[in-house]
Short mmCIF file of N, CA, C and O in Angstrom, two decimals:
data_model
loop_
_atom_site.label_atom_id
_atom_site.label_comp_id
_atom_site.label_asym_id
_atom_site.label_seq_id
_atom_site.Cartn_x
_atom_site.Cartn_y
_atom_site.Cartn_z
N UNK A 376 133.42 100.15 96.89
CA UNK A 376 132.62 99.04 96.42
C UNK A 376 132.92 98.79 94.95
O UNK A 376 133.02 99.62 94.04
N UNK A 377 133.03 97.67 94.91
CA UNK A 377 133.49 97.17 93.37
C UNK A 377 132.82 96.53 93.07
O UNK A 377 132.58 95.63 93.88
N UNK A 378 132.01 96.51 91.68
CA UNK A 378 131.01 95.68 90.94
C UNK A 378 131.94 95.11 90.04
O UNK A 378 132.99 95.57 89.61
N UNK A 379 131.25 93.83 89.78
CA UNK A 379 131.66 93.54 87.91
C UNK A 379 130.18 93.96 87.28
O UNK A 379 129.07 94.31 87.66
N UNK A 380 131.07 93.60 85.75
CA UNK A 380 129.92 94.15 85.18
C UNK A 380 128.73 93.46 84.69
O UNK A 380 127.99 93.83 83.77
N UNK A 381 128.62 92.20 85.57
CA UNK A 381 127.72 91.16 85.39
C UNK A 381 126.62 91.74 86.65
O UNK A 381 125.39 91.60 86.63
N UNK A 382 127.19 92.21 87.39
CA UNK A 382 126.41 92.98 88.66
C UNK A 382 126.13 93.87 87.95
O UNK A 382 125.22 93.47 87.23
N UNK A 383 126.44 95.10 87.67
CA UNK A 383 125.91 96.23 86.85
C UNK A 383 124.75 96.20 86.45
O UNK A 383 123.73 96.87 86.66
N UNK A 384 125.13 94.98 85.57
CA UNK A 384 123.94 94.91 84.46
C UNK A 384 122.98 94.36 85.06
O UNK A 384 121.91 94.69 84.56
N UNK A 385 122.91 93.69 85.89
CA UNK A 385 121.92 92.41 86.99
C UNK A 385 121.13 94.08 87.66
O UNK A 385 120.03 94.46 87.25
N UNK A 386 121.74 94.67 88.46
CA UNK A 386 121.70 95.92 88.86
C UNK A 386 120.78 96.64 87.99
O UNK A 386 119.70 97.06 88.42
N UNK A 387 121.17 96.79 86.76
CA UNK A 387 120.82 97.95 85.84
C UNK A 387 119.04 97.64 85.26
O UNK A 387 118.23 98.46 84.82
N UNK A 388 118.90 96.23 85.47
CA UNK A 388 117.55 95.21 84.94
C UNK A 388 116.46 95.33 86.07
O UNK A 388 115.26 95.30 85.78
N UNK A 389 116.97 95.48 87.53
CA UNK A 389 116.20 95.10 88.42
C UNK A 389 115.78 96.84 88.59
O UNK A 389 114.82 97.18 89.27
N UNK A 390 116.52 97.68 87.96
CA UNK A 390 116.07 99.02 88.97
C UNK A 390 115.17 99.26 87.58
O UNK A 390 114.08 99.82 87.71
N UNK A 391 115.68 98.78 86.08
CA UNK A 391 114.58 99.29 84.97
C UNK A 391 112.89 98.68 85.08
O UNK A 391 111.81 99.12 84.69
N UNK A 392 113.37 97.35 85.88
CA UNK A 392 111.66 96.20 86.08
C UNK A 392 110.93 97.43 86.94
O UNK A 392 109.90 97.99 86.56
N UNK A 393 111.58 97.71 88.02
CA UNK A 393 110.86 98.47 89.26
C UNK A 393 110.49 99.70 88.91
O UNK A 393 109.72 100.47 89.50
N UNK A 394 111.12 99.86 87.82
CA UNK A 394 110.69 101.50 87.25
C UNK A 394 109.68 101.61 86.07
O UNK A 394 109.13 102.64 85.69
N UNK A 395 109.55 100.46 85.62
CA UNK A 395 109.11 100.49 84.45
C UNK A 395 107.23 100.05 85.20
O UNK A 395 106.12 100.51 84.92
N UNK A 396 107.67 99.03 86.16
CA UNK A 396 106.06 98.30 86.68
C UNK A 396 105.41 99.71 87.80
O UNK A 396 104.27 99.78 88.26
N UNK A 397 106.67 100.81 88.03
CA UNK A 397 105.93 101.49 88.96
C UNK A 397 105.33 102.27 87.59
O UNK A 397 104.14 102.00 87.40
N UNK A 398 105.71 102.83 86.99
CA UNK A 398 104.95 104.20 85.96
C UNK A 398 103.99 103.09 85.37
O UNK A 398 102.88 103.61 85.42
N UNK A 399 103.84 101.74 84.81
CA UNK A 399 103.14 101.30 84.33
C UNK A 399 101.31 101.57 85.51
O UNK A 399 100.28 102.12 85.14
N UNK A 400 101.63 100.90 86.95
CA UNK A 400 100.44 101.22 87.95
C UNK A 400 100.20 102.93 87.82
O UNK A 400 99.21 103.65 87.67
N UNK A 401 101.05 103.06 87.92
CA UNK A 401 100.62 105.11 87.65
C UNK A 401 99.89 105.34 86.78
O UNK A 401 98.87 106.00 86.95
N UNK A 402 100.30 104.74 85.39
CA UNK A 402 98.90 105.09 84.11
C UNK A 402 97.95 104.10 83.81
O UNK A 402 97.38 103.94 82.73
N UNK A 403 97.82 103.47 84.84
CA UNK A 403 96.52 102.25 84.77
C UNK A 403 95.84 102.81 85.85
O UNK A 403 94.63 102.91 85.64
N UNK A 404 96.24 103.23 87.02
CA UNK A 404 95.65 104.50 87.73
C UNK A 404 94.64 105.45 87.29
O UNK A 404 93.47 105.58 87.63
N UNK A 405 95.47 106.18 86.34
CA UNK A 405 94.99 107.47 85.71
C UNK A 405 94.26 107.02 84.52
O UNK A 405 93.79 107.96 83.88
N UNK A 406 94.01 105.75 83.99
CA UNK A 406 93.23 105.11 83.48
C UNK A 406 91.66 104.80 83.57
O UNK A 406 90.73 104.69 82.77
N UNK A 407 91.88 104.70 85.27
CA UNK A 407 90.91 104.05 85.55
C UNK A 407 90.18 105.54 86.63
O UNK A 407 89.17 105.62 87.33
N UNK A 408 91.12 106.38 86.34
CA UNK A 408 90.47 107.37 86.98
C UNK A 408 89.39 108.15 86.23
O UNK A 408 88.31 108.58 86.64
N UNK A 409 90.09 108.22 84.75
CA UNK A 409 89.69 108.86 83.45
C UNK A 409 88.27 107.87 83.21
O UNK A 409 87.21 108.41 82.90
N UNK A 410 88.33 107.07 83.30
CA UNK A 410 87.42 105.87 82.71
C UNK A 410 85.94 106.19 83.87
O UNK A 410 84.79 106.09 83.47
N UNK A 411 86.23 106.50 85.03
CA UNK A 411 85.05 106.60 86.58
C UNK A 411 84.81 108.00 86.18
O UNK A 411 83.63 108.29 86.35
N UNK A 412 85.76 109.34 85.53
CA UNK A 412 85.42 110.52 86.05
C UNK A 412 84.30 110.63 84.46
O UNK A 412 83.44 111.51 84.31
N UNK A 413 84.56 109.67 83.58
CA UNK A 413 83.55 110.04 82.30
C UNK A 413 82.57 108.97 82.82
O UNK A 413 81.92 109.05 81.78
N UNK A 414 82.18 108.44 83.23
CA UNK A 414 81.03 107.51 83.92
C UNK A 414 80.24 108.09 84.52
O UNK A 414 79.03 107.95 84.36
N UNK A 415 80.96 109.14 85.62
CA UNK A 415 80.50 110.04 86.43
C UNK A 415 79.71 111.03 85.71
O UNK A 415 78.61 111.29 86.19
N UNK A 416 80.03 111.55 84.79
CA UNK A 416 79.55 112.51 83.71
C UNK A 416 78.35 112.19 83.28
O UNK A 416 77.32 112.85 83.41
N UNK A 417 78.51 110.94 82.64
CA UNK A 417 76.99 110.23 81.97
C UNK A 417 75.72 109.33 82.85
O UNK A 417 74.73 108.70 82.47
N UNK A 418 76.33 109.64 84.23
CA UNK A 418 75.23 109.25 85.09
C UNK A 418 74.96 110.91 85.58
O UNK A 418 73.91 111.08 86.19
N UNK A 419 75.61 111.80 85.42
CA UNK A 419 74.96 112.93 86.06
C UNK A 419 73.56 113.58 84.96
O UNK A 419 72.56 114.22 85.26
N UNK A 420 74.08 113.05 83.60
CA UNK A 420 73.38 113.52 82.56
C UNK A 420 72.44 112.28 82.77
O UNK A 420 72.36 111.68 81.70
N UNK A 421 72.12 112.01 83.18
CA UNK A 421 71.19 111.10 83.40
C UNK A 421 70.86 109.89 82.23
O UNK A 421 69.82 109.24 82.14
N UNK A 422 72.19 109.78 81.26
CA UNK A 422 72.15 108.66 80.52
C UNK A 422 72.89 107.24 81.44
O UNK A 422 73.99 107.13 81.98
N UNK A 423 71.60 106.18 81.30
CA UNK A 423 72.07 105.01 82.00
C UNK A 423 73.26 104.20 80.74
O UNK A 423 72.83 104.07 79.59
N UNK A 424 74.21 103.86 80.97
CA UNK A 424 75.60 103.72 80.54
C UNK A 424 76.45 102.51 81.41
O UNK A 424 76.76 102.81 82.57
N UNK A 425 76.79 101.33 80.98
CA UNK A 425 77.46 100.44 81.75
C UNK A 425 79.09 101.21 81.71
O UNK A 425 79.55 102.15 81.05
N UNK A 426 79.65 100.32 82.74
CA UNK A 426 81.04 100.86 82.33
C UNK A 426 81.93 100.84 81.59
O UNK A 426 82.65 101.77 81.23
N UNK A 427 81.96 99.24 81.19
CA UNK A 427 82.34 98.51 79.69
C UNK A 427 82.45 99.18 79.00
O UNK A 427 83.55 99.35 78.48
N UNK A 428 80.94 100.18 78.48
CA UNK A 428 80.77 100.72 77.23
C UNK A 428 81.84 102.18 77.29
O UNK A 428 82.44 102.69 76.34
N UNK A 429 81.84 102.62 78.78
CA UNK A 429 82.36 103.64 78.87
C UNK A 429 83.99 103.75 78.36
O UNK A 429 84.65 104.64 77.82
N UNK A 430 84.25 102.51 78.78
CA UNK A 430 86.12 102.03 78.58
C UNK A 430 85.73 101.66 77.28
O UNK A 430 86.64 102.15 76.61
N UNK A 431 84.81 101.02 76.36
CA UNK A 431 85.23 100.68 75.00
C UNK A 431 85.12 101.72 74.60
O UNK A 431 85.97 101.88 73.73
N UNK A 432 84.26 103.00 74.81
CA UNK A 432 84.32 104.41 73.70
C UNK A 432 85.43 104.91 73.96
O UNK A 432 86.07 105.24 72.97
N UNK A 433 86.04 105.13 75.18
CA UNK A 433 87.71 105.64 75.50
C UNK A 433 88.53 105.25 75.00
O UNK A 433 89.62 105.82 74.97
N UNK A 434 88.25 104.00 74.35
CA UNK A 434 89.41 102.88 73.47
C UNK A 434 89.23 103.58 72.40
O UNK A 434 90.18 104.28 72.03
N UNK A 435 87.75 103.59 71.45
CA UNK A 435 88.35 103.45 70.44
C UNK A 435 88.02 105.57 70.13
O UNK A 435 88.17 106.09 69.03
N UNK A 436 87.65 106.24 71.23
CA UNK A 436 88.73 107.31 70.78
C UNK A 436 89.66 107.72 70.47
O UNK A 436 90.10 108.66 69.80
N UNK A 437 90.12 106.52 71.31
CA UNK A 437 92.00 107.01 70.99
C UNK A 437 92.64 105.87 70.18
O UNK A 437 93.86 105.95 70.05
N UNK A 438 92.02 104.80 69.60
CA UNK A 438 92.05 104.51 68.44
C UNK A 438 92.14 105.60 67.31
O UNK A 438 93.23 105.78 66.76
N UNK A 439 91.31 106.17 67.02
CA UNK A 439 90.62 107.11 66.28
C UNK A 439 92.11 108.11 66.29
O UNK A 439 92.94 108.03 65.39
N UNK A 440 92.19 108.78 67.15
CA UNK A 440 93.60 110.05 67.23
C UNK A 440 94.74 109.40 66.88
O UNK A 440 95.59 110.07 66.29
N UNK A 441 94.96 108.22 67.11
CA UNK A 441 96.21 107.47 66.74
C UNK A 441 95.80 107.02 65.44
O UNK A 441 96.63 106.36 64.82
N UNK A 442 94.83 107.21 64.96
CA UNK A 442 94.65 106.94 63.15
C UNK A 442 95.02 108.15 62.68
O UNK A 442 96.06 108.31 62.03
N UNK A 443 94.11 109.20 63.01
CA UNK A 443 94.38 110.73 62.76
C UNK A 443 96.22 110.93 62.52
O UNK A 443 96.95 111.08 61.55
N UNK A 444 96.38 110.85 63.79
CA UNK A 444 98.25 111.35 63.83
C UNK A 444 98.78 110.66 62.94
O UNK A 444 99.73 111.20 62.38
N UNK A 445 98.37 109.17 62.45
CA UNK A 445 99.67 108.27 61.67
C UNK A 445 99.32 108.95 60.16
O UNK A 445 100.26 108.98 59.36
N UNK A 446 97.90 109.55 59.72
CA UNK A 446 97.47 109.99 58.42
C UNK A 446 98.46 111.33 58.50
O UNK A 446 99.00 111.52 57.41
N UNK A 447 98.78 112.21 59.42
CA UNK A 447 99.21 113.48 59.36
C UNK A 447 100.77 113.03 59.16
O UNK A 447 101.38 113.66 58.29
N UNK A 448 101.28 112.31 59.65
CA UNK A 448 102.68 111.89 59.41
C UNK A 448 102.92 111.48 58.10
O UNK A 448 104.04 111.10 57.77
#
């Protein structure tokens, strides 16, 4: 089988899209797993908590560590 290298590269784009959109669903996954399993937490503690609030404190935790790390650099 002989490619040119206009195929290659056509080739090389379509397998990076499919790879890139599969790991992207994988950590929007584990996103949203992280986001239900701390929800889960604060309804067991019996603080009433929307979910919103739950995903905006997860945000800007890691806001927060990504301030931290860029000060340590």
């Amino acid at each position: 089988m002989n490619f040119t290298v206009m195929q290659l590269i056509i080739m090389f784009l379509i397998a990076y899209v499919c790879l890139y959109a599969l790991i992207d669903r994988v950590m929007k996954c584990i996103e949203h797993c992280a986001t239900a399993r701390a929800y889960g937490r604060f309804r067991e503690a019996g603080t009433m908590i929307k979910m919103d609030s739950v995903a905006a404190g997860i945000a800007k935790s890691k806001e927060e560590k990504d301030n931290v790390e860029k000060r340590l650099n």
